[in-house]
Tab-separated table of C-alpha atoms and ligand atoms in Angstrom:
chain	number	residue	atom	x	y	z
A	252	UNK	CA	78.261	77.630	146.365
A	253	UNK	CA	78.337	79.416	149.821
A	254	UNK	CA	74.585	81.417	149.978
A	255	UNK	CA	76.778	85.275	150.497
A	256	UNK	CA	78.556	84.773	147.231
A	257	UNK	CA	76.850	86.185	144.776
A	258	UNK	CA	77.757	84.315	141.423
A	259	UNK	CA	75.560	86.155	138.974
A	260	UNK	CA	76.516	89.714	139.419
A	261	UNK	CA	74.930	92.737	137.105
A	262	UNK	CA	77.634	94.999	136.377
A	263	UNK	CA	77.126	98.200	134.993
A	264	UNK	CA	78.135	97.551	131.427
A	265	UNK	CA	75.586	94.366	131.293
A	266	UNK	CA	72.830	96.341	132.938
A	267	UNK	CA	73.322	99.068	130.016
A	268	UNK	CA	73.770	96.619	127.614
A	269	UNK	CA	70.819	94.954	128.491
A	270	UNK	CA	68.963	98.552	128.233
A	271	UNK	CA	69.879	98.947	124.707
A	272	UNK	CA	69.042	95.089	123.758
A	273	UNK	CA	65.658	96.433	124.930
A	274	UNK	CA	65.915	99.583	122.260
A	275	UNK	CA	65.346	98.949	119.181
A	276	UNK	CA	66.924	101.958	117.560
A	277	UNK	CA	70.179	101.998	119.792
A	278	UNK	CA	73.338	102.147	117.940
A	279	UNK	CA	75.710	101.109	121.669
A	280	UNK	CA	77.085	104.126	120.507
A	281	UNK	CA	76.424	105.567	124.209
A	282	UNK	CA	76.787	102.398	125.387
A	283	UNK	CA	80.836	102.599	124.440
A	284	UNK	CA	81.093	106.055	125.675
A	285	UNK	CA	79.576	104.802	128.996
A	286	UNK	CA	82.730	102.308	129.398
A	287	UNK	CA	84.956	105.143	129.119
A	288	UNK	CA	83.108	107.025	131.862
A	289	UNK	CA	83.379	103.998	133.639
A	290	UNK	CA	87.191	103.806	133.470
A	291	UNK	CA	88.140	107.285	134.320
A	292	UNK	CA	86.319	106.967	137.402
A	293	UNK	CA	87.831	104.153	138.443
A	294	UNK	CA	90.878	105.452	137.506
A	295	UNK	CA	90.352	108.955	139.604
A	296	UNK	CA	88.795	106.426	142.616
A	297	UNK	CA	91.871	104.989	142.966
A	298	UNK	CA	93.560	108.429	142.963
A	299	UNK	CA	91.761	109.655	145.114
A	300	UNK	CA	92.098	106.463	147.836
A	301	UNK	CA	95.857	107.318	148.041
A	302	UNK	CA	96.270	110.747	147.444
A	303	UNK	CA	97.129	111.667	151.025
A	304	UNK	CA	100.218	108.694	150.195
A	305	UNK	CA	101.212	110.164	147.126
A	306	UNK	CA	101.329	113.502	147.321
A	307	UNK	CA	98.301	114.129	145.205
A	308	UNK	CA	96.841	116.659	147.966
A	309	UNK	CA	97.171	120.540	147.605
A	310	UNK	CA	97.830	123.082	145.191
A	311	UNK	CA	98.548	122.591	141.795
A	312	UNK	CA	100.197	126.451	141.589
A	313	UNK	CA	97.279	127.361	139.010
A	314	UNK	CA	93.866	128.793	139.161
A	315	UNK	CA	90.962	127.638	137.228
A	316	UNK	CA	88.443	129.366	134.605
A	317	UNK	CA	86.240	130.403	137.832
A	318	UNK	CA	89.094	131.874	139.366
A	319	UNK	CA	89.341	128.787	141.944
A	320	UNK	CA	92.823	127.439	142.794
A	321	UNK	CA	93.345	124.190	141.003
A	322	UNK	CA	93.787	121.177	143.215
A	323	UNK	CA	96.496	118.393	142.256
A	324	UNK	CA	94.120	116.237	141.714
A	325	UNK	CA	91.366	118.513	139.710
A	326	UNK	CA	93.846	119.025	137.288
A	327	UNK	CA	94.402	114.724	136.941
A	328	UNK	CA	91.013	114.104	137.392
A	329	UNK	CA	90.617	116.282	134.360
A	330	UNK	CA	93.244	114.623	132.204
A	331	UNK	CA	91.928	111.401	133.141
A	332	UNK	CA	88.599	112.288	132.075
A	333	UNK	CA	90.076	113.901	128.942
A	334	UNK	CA	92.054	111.268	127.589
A	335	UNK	CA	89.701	108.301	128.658
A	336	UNK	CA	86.342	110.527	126.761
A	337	UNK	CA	88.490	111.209	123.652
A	338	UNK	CA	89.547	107.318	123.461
A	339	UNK	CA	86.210	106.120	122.941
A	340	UNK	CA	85.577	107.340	119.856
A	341	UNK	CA	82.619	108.807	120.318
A	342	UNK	CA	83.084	112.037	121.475
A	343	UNK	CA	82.956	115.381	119.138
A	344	UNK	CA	83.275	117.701	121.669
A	345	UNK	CA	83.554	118.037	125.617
A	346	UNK	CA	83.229	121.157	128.431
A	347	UNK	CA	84.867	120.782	131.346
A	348	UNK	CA	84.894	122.789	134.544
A	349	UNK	CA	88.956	123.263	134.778
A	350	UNK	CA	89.163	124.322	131.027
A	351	UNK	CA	87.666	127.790	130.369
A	352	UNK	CA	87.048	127.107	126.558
A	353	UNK	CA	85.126	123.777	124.459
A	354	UNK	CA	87.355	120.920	123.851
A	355	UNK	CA	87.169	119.752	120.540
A	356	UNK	CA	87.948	116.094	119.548
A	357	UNK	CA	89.972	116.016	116.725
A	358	UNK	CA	89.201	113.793	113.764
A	359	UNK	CA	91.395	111.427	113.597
A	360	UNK	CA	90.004	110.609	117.249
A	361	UNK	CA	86.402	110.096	115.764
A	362	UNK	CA	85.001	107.179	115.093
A	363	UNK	CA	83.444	108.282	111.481
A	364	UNK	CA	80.231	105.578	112.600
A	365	UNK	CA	77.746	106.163	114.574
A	366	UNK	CA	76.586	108.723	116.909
A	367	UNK	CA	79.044	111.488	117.893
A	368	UNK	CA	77.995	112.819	121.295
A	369	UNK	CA	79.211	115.886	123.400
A	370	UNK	CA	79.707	115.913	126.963
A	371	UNK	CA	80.060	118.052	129.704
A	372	UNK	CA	81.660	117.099	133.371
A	373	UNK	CA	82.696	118.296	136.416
A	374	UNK	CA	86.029	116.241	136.556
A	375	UNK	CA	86.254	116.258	140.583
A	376	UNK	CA	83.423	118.428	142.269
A	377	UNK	CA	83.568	119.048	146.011
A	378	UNK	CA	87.642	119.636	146.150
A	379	UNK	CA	88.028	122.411	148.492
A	380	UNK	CA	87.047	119.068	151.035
A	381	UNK	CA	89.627	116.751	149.621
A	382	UNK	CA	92.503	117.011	152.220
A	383	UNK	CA	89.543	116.285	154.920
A	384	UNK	CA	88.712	112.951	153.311
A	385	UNK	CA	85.082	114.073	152.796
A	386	UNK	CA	83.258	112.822	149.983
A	387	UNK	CA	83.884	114.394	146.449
A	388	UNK	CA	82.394	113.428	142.945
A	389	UNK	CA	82.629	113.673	139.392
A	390	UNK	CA	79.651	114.569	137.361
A	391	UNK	CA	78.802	114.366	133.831
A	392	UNK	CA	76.303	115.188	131.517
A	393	UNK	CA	75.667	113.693	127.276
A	394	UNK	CA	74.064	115.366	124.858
A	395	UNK	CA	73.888	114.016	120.968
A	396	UNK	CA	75.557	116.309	118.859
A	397	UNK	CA	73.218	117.405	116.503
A	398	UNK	CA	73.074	116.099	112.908
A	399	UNK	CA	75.555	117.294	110.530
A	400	UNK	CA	77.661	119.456	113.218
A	401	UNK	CA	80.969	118.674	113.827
A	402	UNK	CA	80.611	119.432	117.375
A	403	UNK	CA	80.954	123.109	118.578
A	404	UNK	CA	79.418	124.867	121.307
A	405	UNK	CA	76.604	125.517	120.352
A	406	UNK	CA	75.905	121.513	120.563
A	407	UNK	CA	75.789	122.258	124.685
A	408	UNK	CA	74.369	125.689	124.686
A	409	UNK	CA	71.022	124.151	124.962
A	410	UNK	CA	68.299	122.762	127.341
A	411	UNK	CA	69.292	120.655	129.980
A	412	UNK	CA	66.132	118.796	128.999
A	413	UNK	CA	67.755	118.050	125.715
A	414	UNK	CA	70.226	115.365	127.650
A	415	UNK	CA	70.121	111.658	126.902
A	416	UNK	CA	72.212	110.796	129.655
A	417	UNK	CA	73.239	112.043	133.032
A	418	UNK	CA	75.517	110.859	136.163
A	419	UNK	CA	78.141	111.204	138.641
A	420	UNK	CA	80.405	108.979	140.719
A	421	UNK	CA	80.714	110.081	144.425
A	422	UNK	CA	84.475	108.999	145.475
A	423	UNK	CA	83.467	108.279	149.381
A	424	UNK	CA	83.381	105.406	152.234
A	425	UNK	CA	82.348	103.794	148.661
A	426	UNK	CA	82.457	104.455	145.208
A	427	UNK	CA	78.942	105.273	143.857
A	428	UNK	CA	77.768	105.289	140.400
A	429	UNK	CA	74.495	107.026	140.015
A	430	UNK	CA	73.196	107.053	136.091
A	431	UNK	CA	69.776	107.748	133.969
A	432	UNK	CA	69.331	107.377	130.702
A	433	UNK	CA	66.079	109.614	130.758
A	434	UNK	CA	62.612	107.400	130.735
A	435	UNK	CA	62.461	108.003	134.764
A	436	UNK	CA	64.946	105.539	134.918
A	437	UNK	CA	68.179	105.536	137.630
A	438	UNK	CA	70.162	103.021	138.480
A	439	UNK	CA	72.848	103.589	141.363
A	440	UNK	CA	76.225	101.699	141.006
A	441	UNK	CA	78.923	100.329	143.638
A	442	UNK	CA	82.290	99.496	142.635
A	443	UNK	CA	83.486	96.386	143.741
A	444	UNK	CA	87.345	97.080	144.166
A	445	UNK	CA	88.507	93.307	144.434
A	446	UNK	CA	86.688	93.049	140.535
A	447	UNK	CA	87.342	96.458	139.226
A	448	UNK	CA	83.588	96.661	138.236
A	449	UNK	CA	80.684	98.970	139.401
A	450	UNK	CA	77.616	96.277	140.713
A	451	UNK	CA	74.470	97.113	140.158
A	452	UNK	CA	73.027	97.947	144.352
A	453	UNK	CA	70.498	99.983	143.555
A	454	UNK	CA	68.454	99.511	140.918
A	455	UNK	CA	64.791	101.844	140.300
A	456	UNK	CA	66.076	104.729	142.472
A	457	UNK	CA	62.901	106.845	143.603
A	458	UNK	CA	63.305	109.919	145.846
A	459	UNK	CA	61.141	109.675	148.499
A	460	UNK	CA	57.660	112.524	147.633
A	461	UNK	CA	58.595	114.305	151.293
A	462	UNK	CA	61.949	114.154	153.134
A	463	UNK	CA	62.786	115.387	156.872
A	464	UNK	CA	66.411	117.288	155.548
A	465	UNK	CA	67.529	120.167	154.499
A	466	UNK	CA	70.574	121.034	152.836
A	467	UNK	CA	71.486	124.482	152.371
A	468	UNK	CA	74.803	126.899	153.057
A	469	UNK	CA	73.213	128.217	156.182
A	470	UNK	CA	76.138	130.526	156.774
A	471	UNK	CA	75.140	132.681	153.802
A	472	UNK	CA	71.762	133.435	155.269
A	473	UNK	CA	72.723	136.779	155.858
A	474	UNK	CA	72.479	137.223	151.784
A	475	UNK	CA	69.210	135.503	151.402
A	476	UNK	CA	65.973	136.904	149.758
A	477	UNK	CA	62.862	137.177	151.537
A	478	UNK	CA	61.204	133.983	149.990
A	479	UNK	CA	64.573	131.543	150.611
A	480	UNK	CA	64.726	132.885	154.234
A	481	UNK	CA	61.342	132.662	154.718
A	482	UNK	CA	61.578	128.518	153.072
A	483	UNK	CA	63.525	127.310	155.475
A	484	UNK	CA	63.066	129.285	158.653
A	485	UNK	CA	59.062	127.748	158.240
A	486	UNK	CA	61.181	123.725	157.840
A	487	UNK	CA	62.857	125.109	161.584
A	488	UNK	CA	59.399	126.295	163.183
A	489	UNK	CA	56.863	123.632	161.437
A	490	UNK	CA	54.214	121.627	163.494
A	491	UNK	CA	52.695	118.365	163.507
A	492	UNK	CA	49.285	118.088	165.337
A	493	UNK	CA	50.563	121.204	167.577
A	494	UNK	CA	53.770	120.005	168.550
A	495	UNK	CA	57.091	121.154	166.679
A	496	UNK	CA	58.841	118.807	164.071
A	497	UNK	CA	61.777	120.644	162.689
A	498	UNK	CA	63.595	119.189	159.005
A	499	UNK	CA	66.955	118.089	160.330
A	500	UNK	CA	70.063	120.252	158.652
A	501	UNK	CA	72.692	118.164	156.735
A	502	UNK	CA	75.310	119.986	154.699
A	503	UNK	CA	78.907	118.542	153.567
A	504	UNK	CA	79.572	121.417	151.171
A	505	UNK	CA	80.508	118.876	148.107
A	506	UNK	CA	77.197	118.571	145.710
A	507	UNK	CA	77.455	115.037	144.648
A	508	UNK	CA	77.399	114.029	148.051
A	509	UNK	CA	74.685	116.200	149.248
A	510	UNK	CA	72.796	115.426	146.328
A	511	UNK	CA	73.268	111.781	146.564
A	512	UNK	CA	72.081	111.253	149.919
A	513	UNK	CA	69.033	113.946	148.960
A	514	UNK	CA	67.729	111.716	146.375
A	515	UNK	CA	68.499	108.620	148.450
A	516	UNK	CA	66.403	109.906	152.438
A	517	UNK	CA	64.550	112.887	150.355
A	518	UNK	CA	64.180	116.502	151.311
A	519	UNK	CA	65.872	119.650	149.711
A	520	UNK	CA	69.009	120.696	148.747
A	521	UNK	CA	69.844	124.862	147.740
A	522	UNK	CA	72.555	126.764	146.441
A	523	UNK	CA	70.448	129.923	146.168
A	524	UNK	CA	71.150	133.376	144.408
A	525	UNK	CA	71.799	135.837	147.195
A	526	UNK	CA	73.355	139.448	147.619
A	527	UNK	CA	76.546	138.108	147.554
A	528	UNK	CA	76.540	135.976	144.616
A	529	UNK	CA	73.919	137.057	142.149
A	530	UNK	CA	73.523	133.826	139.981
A	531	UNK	CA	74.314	131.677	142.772
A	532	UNK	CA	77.796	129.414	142.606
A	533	UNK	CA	76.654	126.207	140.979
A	534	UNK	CA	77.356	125.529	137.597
A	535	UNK	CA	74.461	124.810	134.765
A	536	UNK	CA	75.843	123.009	132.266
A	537	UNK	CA	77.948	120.393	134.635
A	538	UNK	CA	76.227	120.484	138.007
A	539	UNK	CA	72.811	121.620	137.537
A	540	UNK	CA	71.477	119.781	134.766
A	541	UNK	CA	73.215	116.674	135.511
A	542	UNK	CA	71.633	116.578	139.311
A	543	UNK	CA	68.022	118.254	137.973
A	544	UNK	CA	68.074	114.996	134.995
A	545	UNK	CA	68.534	112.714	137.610
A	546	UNK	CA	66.497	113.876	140.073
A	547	UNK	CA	63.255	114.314	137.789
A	548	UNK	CA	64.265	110.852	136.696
A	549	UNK	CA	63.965	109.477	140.131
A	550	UNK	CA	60.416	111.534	140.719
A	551	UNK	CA	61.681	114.928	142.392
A	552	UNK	CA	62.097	118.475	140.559
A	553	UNK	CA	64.551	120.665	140.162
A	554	UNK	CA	64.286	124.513	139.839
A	555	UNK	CA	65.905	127.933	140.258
A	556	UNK	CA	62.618	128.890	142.276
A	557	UNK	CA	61.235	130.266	139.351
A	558	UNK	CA	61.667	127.836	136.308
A	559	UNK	CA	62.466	124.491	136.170
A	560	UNK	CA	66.309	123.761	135.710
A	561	UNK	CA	66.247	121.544	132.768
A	562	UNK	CA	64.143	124.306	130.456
A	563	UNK	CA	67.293	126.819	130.957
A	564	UNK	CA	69.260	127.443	127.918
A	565	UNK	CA	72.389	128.671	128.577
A	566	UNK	CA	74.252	131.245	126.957
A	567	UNK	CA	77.978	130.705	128.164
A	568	UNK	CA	79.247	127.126	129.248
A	569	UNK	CA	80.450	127.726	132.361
A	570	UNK	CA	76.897	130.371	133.248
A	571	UNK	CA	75.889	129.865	137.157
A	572	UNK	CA	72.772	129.155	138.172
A	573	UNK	CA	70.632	128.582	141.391
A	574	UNK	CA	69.342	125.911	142.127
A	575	UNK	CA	66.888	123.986	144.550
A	576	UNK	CA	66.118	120.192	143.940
A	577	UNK	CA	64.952	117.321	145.819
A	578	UNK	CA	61.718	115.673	147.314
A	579	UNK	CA	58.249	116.515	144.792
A	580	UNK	CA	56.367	118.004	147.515
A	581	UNK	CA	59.303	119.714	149.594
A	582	UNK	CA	60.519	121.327	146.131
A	583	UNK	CA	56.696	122.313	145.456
A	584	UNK	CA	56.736	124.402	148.744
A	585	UNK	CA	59.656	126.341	147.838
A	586	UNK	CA	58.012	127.067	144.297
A	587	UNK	CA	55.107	128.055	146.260
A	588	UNK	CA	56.874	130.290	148.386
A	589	UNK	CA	59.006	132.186	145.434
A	590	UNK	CA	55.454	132.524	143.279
A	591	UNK	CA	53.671	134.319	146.280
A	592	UNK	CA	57.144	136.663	146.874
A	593	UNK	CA	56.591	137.529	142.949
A	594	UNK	CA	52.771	138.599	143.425
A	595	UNK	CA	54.029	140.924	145.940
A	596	UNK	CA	52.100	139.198	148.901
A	597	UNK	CA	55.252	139.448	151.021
A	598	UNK	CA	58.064	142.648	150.915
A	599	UNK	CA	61.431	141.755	150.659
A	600	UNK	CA	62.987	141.873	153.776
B	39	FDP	P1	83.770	123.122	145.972
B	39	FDP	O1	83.788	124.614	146.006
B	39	FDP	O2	84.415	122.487	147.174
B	39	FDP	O3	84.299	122.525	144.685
B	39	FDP	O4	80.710	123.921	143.057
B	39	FDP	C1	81.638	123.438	143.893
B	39	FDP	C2	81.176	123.156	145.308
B	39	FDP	O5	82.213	122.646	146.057
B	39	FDP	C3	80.010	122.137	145.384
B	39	FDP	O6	80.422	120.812	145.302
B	39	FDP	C4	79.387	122.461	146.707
B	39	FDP	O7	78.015	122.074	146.786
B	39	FDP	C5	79.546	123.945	146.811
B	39	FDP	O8	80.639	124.290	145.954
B	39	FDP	C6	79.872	124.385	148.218
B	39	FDP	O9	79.929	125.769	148.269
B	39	FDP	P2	80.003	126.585	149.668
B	39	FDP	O10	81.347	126.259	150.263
B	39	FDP	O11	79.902	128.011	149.255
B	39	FDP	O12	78.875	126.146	150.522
């Protein structure tokens, strides 16, 4: 056979079957649920490849549960999601972004073996770029439900830490699957469109310990407290042996893509708090502690400058939070900075 054909591929459904082989105790409960996952982003990949055709772009006439105008395709992306989660069997209960209450799986739509899990997704983050052909994502968190519920909400009003699985598919020149199953494990995914299956490309993800970017709303900087301001003016006005060496700025304004190419070249991405939006914009249970459980996976941190993201608990599903992740080191400084703000050693500006 011709030496670029690659005749013993690892898809995504053998890697993860090979994972739970490897676990003694696994039930391919998640495994199952993973296939679903699978499908509906295939399914909203091709959507969104020939939206602009289809007239799948703009408005759907509706706002969402954050007061956000619904996209056509949020609102399939969603129903996609929906129906492909609810098929597998395996799901008690679900939160998504576009539907303001839990979604409970009926049933007759449960398989009675097994594990039931619940999970929480972000059906198509990133939209308000969607007409501009800039890279959008879907991402998804799983927790188990917990023995003896039948799945309610208080099965994902708890700690991010508590999640046994995390991802999210980044619709863009490709279509990348990025996925951990905890044990500082992440595997990154490509889907082959000629097969219909995501390859494994990137196997052992590991965030580099310092990047050279930052990623960050710049525009709100107006709004900023003292110790974010302070962050990342000193990542514009930073020296090497006397002579300046400035982090570079990237920022698309759609999280899965930001993220993704964070953990990929390192360095630190923000949604802060600020004056104008108190909790900051980014969602807990479906953006940040999907992205923090992947990132610690891959050797970074996560935190809200203050705690780390993944001991939150919190107390509504769709609660905001903000949120700086990335490189170990780069994501230490910013700690740094917040914890000598608190003792006072600087006045807010
Ligand atoms: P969008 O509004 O386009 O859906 O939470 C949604 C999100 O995008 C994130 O994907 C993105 O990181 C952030 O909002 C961008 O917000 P700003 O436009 O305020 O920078």
């Amino acid at each position: 056979m011709a030496d670029h054909t690659q005749t013993n591929l690892i898809t995504l459904s053998r890697h993860v079957l090979a994972e739970q082989r490897a676990h003694k105790d696994a039930t391919g409960d998640l495994t199952l649920l993973l296939v679903s996952i699978q499908l509906g982003c295939k399914f909203v990949a091709t959507c969104v490849r020939k939206a602009g055709i289809v007239n799948l772009t703009g408005l759907a006439g509706d706002t969402n549960v954050q007061g956000e105008d619904q996209k056509k395709l949020d609102v399939l992306a969603n129903e996609i999601f929906i129906n492909s989660l609810r098929s597998s069997g395996k799901v008690a209960i679900m939160v998504s972004e576009e539907d303001e209450d839990v979604i409970i799986v009926s049933a007759k739509d449960r398989d009675p073996a097994g594990h039931a899990y619940a999970v929480v997704f972000d059906p198509l983050d990133g939209s308000s770029n969607i007409e501009a052909g800039v890279s959008i994502g879907t991402i998804f968190g799983i927790y188990k439900v917990a023995p003896g519920s039948t799945g309610t909400a208080k099965d994902v009003l708890r700690a991010g830490r508590d999640m046994v699985c995390a991802g999210y598919c980044m619709y863009g020149s490709s279509t990348s699957l990025v996925l951990s199953t905890g044990n500082g494990s992440v595997s990154g995914y490509t889907l082959d469109t000629t097969i219909g299956e995501f390859i494994l490309t990137h196997p052992n993800i590991r965030i580099p310990a310092r990047g050279k970017i930052y990623s960050i709303n710049e525009g709100n900087s107006v709004y900023w407290d003292s110790a974010c301001t302070e962050y990342f003016s000193s990542l514009k006005t930073r020296t090497v042996d006397g002579k300046p060496a400035p982090y570079s700025a990237r920022y698309v304004g759609s999280m899965v893509a930001d993220v993704h190419r964070t953990i990929l070249y390192g360095g630190i991405f923000a949604y802060p708090a600020d004056k104008k939006s108190a909790h900051g914009k980014l969602r807990v249970l479906y953006e940040c502690f999907p992205m923090a459980f992947l990132v610690e996976n891959a050797g970074g941190r996560a935190t809200t400058g203050t705690q780390r993201i993944l001991d939150m608990v919190p107390m509504a599903i769709h609660q905001r939070s903000p949120i700086f992740l990335g490189s170990r080191d780069d994501v230490a400084d910013l700690e740094a900075c917040y914890a000598k703000h608190a003792n006072g050693a600087a006045k807010e500006q």
